[in-house]
Each structure stands twice: as C-alpha cells, then as structure tokens.
Amino acid sequence: MDKRDVIVCRCSDLTLADLEALFNTGYKTFEELKRIARIGMGPCQGTTCGPIVRSAIHRRFKEPIERIPLHRARPFNIGIKLGAIKEAADDES
Amino acid sequence: MNPKEARIVIIGGGISGASIAYHLAEAGCTDVTLIEKGYLASGATGRCGAGVRQQWGTRLNCQMAKESVAFFERAEEILGYDGDVEFKQAGYLIVGTNEEEDARFAENVALQQALDIPAEHLTPKQAKRLIPHLNTEGVTSATFCPTDGHLNPFLMTDAFYHAASERGVRFKTYTKVTDVRVKDGRVAGVETTAGDYPADVIINAAGGHAQLVGQMAGVEIPVQSQNREILVTEPIEKIQDPMVISFSRNIYCQQTPHGSFVMGRGDNRPSGYTTESSWQFLEAMAQTAVTLLPPLKDLRVVRQWGGLYNLSPDRQPIIGGTEVEGFYIACGYSGHGFMLAPVTGRLMKEIVLGEKPSLPLEELSLERFDGEDTEAYEQSVV
C-alpha cells in the first residue's frame, strides 16, 4: 500500500509518508514530532496515533519498542471551562 | 586565525542558538556545532506565548523587534523554507488601566512612531472597535500596532535548523554540556555526555540555563530564571484577531491560527529551574481572562505548562563577549527572546567575526551592569 495512503494521525491528517519525511530531517521522538506536526494534540490526545507512531519509530530506528516513550500528558484529561474555574476561584475568595 | 575557520560551539538549541548557527554559517563559518540537551525548542522557545511585538519602552528593544519583524515577514524566502512559519500579523492591543500607564503609553508610542513602528494610542472606544468582546470597564487607554502578531515557535526554529544544516552546521541533540574548559583565560572546548568538543569560540545561548553554563566557564552572569505559566484552550472559530495584553492586569492572550486561545501571566516567582503547573496560576488566569474578555468563559482549558523566563536586571538582553576570551553570551531576554531571534543571530555573527556592529552593543554588554543602575529599564514586560 502506498505510504501516502496510510493515515497515521487522523486528528492532524498525517500519513506514514509525512512521518517518514520528518524522520529523514532528523526528528525521531514523539515529543519532537508532536511539536512539528501536531501529532497527539488533537481530540484523541495520542490514544490512536500513539501506538502507531511508536511502532513506526521502532521499525525505523530499531529501538526496542518498550524503550520508546509516548508523549507527555499535561494536566486536564477533560476540558474545563474558564468560566467554571473563575467561578470556583471567586467563591473561595 | 581566520575567524571563519574557528571551531565554534553553540550551547542551546532554542530559537536563539538556531538563529546564531544560521547567521554564522551563512556568513561563511565552516566549523559550527550546536549542542542541545533535549530536542530543538524543548526549552523556553517551545514554551513561549508565540507572540511577536514591536511595542516596547526602550529604543533598543523597539529597534531589535522592528528588524526582527522585517525578517519574519520574509523568513521562508530568506531561509529557503518549504513550510509556513505561520507569521500572522493581526496586531497587538495593549490595554492600560490607570493614569500612570496612560502616560507611559503616550511616551512609548512617541518613541515607537519616531522609529517608524506604526503604533497608535487609542481610547477605550477605539480599542473596542478592534475587539468587540473586550470589556472596557476600568480600561483607560490602549495602544495598537497592526504589524505585531503571531509566529509558530517550533516551525520558526525548524526553519533556522534546516537553513543552518544545509550550510553545514552540525546539530547534536540529546547531548548535555557538562563543563566548559578554559585554558589561560580563553576557551578550549566543552565536555558533554557524548564526548568532548574542542572549540575556539563558545556561544552560550542556553536560555533558562544560561547562568549555569556561564558558571561552567567561570563567568558570573547577573540573570535569574523564573517559571512562567501558560494555558491553552480548545480551538474554536476565529473570534479575535489581535493579541490582547495588559501589564497592570497581568495578562497576554491570543487566538492562534489553529483556533485555540493561548494565555499567560507574569507572576513573580522564586528563581529556580522548575517548570511545574500550579492551580494558583490557573485560578488567577481564569479570573483575569474572563473579566477582560468575557466570552472566553465558555472555552475549555485543555492544557497548561510552564517555561523559564531568563531575567536580566534591566529586562533587556545581554549579548556580547565576556572576560573569558572566546566565550560569548546571548541570554537575559526576560521573556522576549523568541521574537528577537533574527537580530540575536545577526549581532552574534557580527561580534564573533569582528564586524562593525549594526546596533549599539554597549547597551547589550555584560559590562553595563558593572556601574550604577542602568538608565534604560524596560517596563513593558508581562
């Protein structure tokens, strides 16, 4: 199958060909790929693309798969409205 | 020795180091190595608010910012970059809330206009015309410059990285400098987690960690690092063009081309190297943002993070040589190193190659802190 037809990241519309082009320019970790191409930053937050990217890194760089870290998760698994945070903060003071 | 044949090591793979690497290689330097402890833009560059403004309170900051904007406007063409660095000039609206600020705004705008920066001093009503959802209660005046804007920190760094690589610069990522070797008052090389690199010239562009790198060479740099936090919301349809900032309210907030809102504050913190996220920031940020820009109350926060401001005593950068021959520094940007990077690279190239400086370097020198309090103090910092 043509690598241009293999979708790696549905949220940011990235193909396997895109991913390999990034490998070729020197990017080789999830954290770097995320910042250049927004992989892992869409609605799925890496739950779909994470394992796919990891196995692509494994195949390309021959790293043992268990040693390839996924991206760092930040606070908030579910979005909270700014207004709700303000209201709670106002109540306290 | 021909300075273009010198063995040059740049410490730090943020926007400053990448720009310096590009400018040196473009000028013909043949032996340039950049060493970065993480990945490119993994420090303050990749954690910044992605804003670019020319509305500053000191002549030098205004000049550096204006010349950097001229570079960003043509960045893809200058660097031969295939992608888009997302430079979107939708302006910066700076909101004031008291008479003292109004007076300073008037002075700043006069200075900026004298330097051909198209900034204007506005009434609250005029400001509301630019941003209809701005709550002008308590707002006394504002300034606006239409050519300020947004720039993607990762892609801009990537553009410098590509252009520098094509010109022969070697990039060593995931490599940490552990010591700077100095012999008879001049640099000899750096020791890293991946071996030694002999060097004739070492450039400290280590951002939040610049003071530590200075100490490795025995150079005391009067800067301190502080954690500054930011949050980002879910992306929505475009509702706000300009970046909104206020020094007295303590906020900067913009809608990025991606649709998300990115916002931060400048709360004073103990100096150190933590970049943790706090609930104190989250609460204060929500209160400030929703008060000034009420429709933002319905936006969901999806992430927050911190990054290091490297603060100099007068909030202007330190760019130049040191008492150790061959050891140069570019640090102390006080939260605006990202937007000044093109000029940082150009000035460092001029210094290293002994060219005629294009800006008054004495105002950026490390020695300026030797005497009394410096005159030009940048007040316009969030």
GROMACS .gro file of N, CA and C in nm, chain A residues 12 22 24-32 34-38 40-42 45 71-93, chain B residues 39-42 46-47 81 152 154-155 157-158 161-162 173-174 231 233 258 260 263 277 279 282-287 289-291 296-306:
model
  258
   12SER      N    1  -0.476   1.521   1.295
   12SER     CA    2  -0.399   1.623   1.224
   12SER      C    3  -0.368   1.582   1.081
   22LEU      N    4   0.958   1.335   0.803
   22LEU     CA    5   1.007   1.401   0.925
   22LEU      C    6   1.124   1.324   0.985
   24ASN      N    7   1.339   1.167   0.818
   24ASN     CA    8   1.453   1.197   0.731
   24ASN      C    9   1.518   1.332   0.762
   25THR      N   10   1.440   1.426   0.819
   25THR     CA   11   1.500   1.556   0.851
   25THR      C   12   1.560   1.557   0.991
   26GLY      N   13   1.557   1.444   1.062
   26GLY     CA   14   1.628   1.438   1.189
   26GLY      C   15   1.539   1.427   1.313
   27TYR      N   16   1.407   1.428   1.295
   27TYR     CA   17   1.318   1.417   1.411
   27TYR      C   18   1.291   1.270   1.440
   28LYS      N   19   1.309   1.231   1.566
   28LYS     CA   20   1.298   1.088   1.592
   28LYS      C   21   1.226   1.051   1.721
   29THR      N   22   1.168   1.147   1.792
   29THR     CA   23   1.091   1.112   1.911
   29THR      C   24   0.949   1.168   1.901
   30PHE      N   25   0.860   1.109   1.979
   30PHE     CA   26   0.721   1.152   1.979
   30PHE      C   27   0.710   1.300   2.017
   31GLU      N   28   0.788   1.342   2.118
   31GLU     CA   29   0.782   1.481   2.163
   31GLU      C   30   0.817   1.579   2.050
   32GLU      N   31   0.919   1.544   1.971
   32GLU     CA   32   0.958   1.631   1.861
   32GLU      C   33   0.851   1.633   1.752
   34LYS      N   34   0.538   1.570   1.775
   34LYS     CA   35   0.418   1.638   1.824
   34LYS      C   36   0.429   1.788   1.802
   35ARG      N   37   0.549   1.843   1.827
   35ARG     CA   38   0.566   1.988   1.818
   35ARG      C   39   0.575   2.037   1.673
   36ILE      N   40   0.626   1.955   1.586
   36ILE     CA   41   0.638   1.996   1.447
   36ILE      C   42   0.509   1.970   1.369
   37ALA      N   43   0.443   1.859   1.400
   37ALA     CA   44   0.331   1.817   1.314
   37ALA      C   45   0.197   1.804   1.388
   38ARG      N   46   0.193   1.840   1.517
   38ARG     CA   47   0.070   1.834   1.598
   38ARG      C   48   0.022   1.691   1.623
   40GLY      N   49  -0.074   1.384   1.816
   40GLY     CA   50  -0.103   1.365   1.957
   40GLY      C   51  -0.170   1.484   2.023
   41MET      N   52  -0.198   1.588   1.945
   41MET     CA   53  -0.254   1.709   2.006
   41MET      C   54  -0.400   1.731   1.968
   42GLY      N   55  -0.457   1.639   1.892
   42GLY     CA   56  -0.597   1.654   1.852
   42GLY      C   57  -0.690   1.593   1.955
   45GLN      N   58  -0.584   1.293   2.160
   45GLN     CA   59  -0.475   1.314   2.256
   45GLN      C   60  -0.374   1.199   2.255
   71HIS      N   61   0.408   1.045   2.423
   71HIS     CA   62   0.422   1.187   2.459
   71HIS      C   63   0.378   1.211   2.603
   72ARG      N   64   0.426   1.323   2.656
   72ARG     CA   65   0.395   1.358   2.794
   72ARG      C   66   0.253   1.415   2.802
   73ALA      N   67   0.175   1.357   2.890
   73ALA     CA   68   0.038   1.407   2.907
   73ALA      C   69   0.041   1.527   3.001
   74ARG      N   70  -0.034   1.630   2.970
   74ARG     CA   71  -0.039   1.751   3.052
   74ARG      C   72  -0.163   1.748   3.141
   75PRO      N   73  -0.169   1.838   3.240
   75PRO     CA   74  -0.289   1.845   3.322
   75PRO      C   75  -0.414   1.861   3.236
   76PHE      N   76  -0.527   1.814   3.286
   76PHE     CA   77  -0.660   1.815   3.222
   76PHE      C   78  -0.675   1.702   3.122
   77ASN      N   79  -0.746   1.601   3.162
   77ASN     CA   80  -0.783   1.498   3.067
   77ASN      C   81  -0.912   1.537   2.998
   78ILE      N   82  -0.993   1.619   3.067
   78ILE     CA   83  -1.119   1.666   3.011
   78ILE      C   84  -1.116   1.818   3.020
   79GLY      N   85  -1.152   1.887   2.914
   79GLY     CA   86  -1.151   2.032   2.917
   79GLY      C   87  -1.246   2.089   3.022
   80ILE      N   88  -1.199   2.189   3.095
   80ILE     CA   89  -1.284   2.257   3.193
   80ILE      C   90  -1.300   2.401   3.148
   81LYS      N   91  -1.421   2.455   3.154
   81LYS     CA   92  -1.444   2.590   3.105
   81LYS      C   93  -1.377   2.693   3.195
   82LEU      N   94  -1.318   2.794   3.130
   82LEU     CA   95  -1.254   2.904   3.205
   82LEU      C   96  -1.353   2.966   3.303
   83GLY      N   97  -1.480   2.982   3.259
   83GLY     CA   98  -1.580   3.045   3.345
   83GLY      C   99  -1.603   2.964   3.473
   84ALA      N  100  -1.597   2.832   3.461
   84ALA     CA  101  -1.618   2.747   3.579
   84ALA      C  102  -1.502   2.760   3.677
   85ILE      N  103  -1.380   2.771   3.623
   85ILE     CA  104  -1.263   2.788   3.710
   85ILE      C  105  -1.271   2.924   3.780
   86LYS      N  106  -1.310   3.027   3.705
   86LYS     CA  107  -1.321   3.161   3.764
   86LYS      C  108  -1.427   3.161   3.875
   87GLU      N  109  -1.541   3.099   3.848
   87GLU     CA  110  -1.648   3.095   3.946
   87GLU      C  111  -1.602   3.029   4.076
   88ALA      N  112  -1.533   2.917   4.060
   88ALA     CA  113  -1.484   2.844   4.178
   88ALA      C  114  -1.382   2.929   4.254
   89ALA      N  115  -1.296   2.997   4.179
   89ALA     CA  116  -1.195   3.080   4.243
   89ALA      C  117  -1.259   3.199   4.313
   90ASP      N  118  -1.361   3.259   4.249
   90ASP     CA  119  -1.433   3.373   4.309
   90ASP      C  120  -1.501   3.331   4.439
   91ASP      N  121  -1.558   3.211   4.441
   91ASP     CA  122  -1.628   3.161   4.560
   91ASP      C  123  -1.535   3.149   4.680
   92GLU      N  124  -1.412   3.109   4.652
   92GLU     CA  125  -1.317   3.087   4.761
   92GLU      C  126  -1.274   3.217   4.826
   93SER      N  127  -1.263   3.326   4.741
   93SER     CA  128  -1.206   3.449   4.796
   93SER      C  129  -1.314   3.540   4.852
  132TYR      N  130   1.557   1.823   2.278
  132TYR     CA  131   1.536   1.837   2.134
  132TYR      C  132   1.526   1.987   2.104
  133LEU      N  133   1.525   2.022   1.977
  133LEU     CA  134   1.521   2.164   1.940
  133LEU      C  135   1.393   2.228   1.993
  134ALA      N  136   1.406   2.347   2.049
  134ALA     CA  137   1.293   2.424   2.104
  134ALA      C  138   1.228   2.355   2.224
  135SER      N  139   1.304   2.267   2.292
  135SER     CA  140   1.245   2.198   2.408
  135SER      C  141   1.246   2.284   2.533
  139GLY      N  142   0.995   2.673   2.292
  139GLY     CA  143   0.875   2.594   2.266
  139GLY      C  144   0.768   2.611   2.372
  140ARG      N  145   0.797   2.689   2.475
  140ARG     CA  146   0.701   2.709   2.584
  140ARG      C  147   0.648   2.851   2.587
  174TYR      N  148   1.274   2.803   0.312
  174TYR     CA  149   1.197   2.703   0.387
  174TYR      C  150   1.072   2.663   0.309
  245ASN      N  151   0.482   3.078   1.482
  245ASN     CA  152   0.491   2.944   1.541
  245ASN      C  153   0.635   2.915   1.586
  247PHE      N  154   0.789   2.648   1.705
  247PHE     CA  155   0.850   2.522   1.661
  247PHE      C  156   0.889   2.531   1.514
  248LEU      N  157   0.800   2.586   1.434
  248LEU     CA  158   0.827   2.591   1.290
  248LEU      C  159   0.933   2.695   1.257
  250THR      N  160   1.185   2.772   1.453
  250THR     CA  161   1.311   2.707   1.490
  250THR      C  162   1.349   2.603   1.385
  251ASP      N  163   1.248   2.529   1.338
  251ASP     CA  164   1.271   2.428   1.234
  251ASP      C  165   1.327   2.493   1.106
  254TYR      N  166   1.681   2.568   1.164
  254TYR     CA  167   1.752   2.439   1.169
  254TYR      C  168   1.781   2.387   1.028
  255HIS      N  169   1.680   2.389   0.942
  255HIS     CA  170   1.700   2.342   0.805
  255HIS      C  171   1.804   2.427   0.732
  266THR      N  172   2.158   1.685   1.921
  266THR     CA  173   2.050   1.692   2.020
  266THR      C  174   2.068   1.579   2.122
  267TYR      N  175   1.992   1.585   2.229
  267TYR     CA  176   2.003   1.489   2.340
  267TYR      C  177   2.148   1.475   2.387
  324LEU      N  178  -0.160   2.865   2.958
  324LEU     CA  179  -0.258   2.760   2.932
  324LEU      C  180  -0.310   2.775   2.790
  326THR      N  181  -0.659   2.669   2.533
  326THR     CA  182  -0.796   2.618   2.530
  326THR      C  183  -0.818   2.534   2.405
  351HIS      N  184  -0.444   2.821   1.468
  351HIS     CA  185  -0.506   2.690   1.484
  351HIS      C  186  -0.646   2.700   1.545
  353SER      N  187  -0.707   2.780   1.880
  353SER     CA  188  -0.701   2.775   2.026
  353SER      C  189  -0.665   2.913   2.081
  356MET      N  190  -0.285   3.177   2.660
  356MET     CA  191  -0.276   3.292   2.750
  356MET      C  192  -0.179   3.268   2.865
  370SER      N  193   0.327   2.312   3.671
  370SER     CA  194   0.198   2.380   3.657
  370SER      C  195   0.136   2.396   3.795
  372TRP      N  196  -0.216   2.536   4.044
  372TRP     CA  197  -0.357   2.577   4.045
  372TRP      C  198  -0.369   2.726   4.071
  375LEU      N  199  -0.375   2.887   3.740
  375LEU     CA  200  -0.499   2.856   3.669
  375LEU      C  201  -0.614   2.946   3.716
  376GLU      N  202  -0.624   2.962   3.848
  376GLU     CA  203  -0.733   3.046   3.902
  376GLU      C  204  -0.715   3.192   3.864
  377ALA      N  205  -0.595   3.243   3.885
  377ALA     CA  206  -0.570   3.385   3.855
  377ALA      C  207  -0.588   3.412   3.705
  378MET      N  208  -0.543   3.318   3.624
  378MET     CA  209  -0.554   3.334   3.479
  378MET      C  210  -0.700   3.337   3.435
  379ALA      N  211  -0.779   3.246   3.490
  379ALA     CA  212  -0.922   3.240   3.455
  379ALA      C  213  -0.992   3.370   3.497
  380GLN      N  214  -0.961   3.417   3.617
  380GLN     CA  215  -1.025   3.541   3.665
  380GLN      C  216  -0.990   3.659   3.575
  382ALA      N  217  -0.865   3.660   3.258
  382ALA     CA  218  -0.906   3.646   3.118
  382ALA      C  219  -1.056   3.665   3.101
  383VAL      N  220  -1.135   3.603   3.189
  383VAL     CA  221  -1.281   3.611   3.174
  383VAL      C  222  -1.331   3.752   3.204
  384THR      N  223  -1.264   3.822   3.295
  384THR     CA  224  -1.303   3.960   3.325
  384THR      C  225  -1.277   4.051   3.204
  389LEU      N  226  -1.473   3.430   2.666
  389LEU     CA  227  -1.379   3.320   2.686
  389LEU      C  228  -1.423   3.226   2.797
  390LYS      N  229  -1.525   3.267   2.875
  390LYS     CA  230  -1.569   3.183   2.986
  390LYS      C  231  -1.618   3.046   2.939
  391ASP      N  232  -1.666   3.039   2.815
  391ASP     CA  233  -1.720   2.912   2.765
  391ASP      C  234  -1.616   2.823   2.698
  392LEU      N  235  -1.491   2.868   2.697
  392LEU     CA  236  -1.387   2.785   2.635
  392LEU      C  237  -1.329   2.687   2.734
  393ARG      N  238  -1.304   2.566   2.685
  393ARG     CA  239  -1.246   2.464   2.773
  393ARG      C  240  -1.094   2.470   2.770
  394VAL      N  241  -1.035   2.467   2.889
  394VAL     CA  242  -0.890   2.463   2.900
  394VAL      C  243  -0.847   2.319   2.874
  395VAL      N  244  -0.754   2.299   2.784
  395VAL     CA  245  -0.712   2.162   2.757
  395VAL      C  246  -0.573   2.129   2.811
  396ARG      N  247  -0.494   2.231   2.842
  396ARG     CA  248  -0.357   2.200   2.883
  396ARG      C  249  -0.294   2.324   2.944
  397GLN      N  250  -0.202   2.305   3.037
  397GLN     CA  251  -0.121   2.416   3.087
  397GLN      C  252   0.022   2.369   3.102
  398TRP      N  253   0.115   2.462   3.100
  398TRP     CA  254   0.256   2.426   3.112
  398TRP      C  255   0.335   2.546   3.160
  399GLY      N  256   0.462   2.525   3.190
  399GLY     CA  257   0.548   2.635   3.234
  399GLY      C  258   0.675   2.638   3.152
   0.00000   0.00000   0.00000
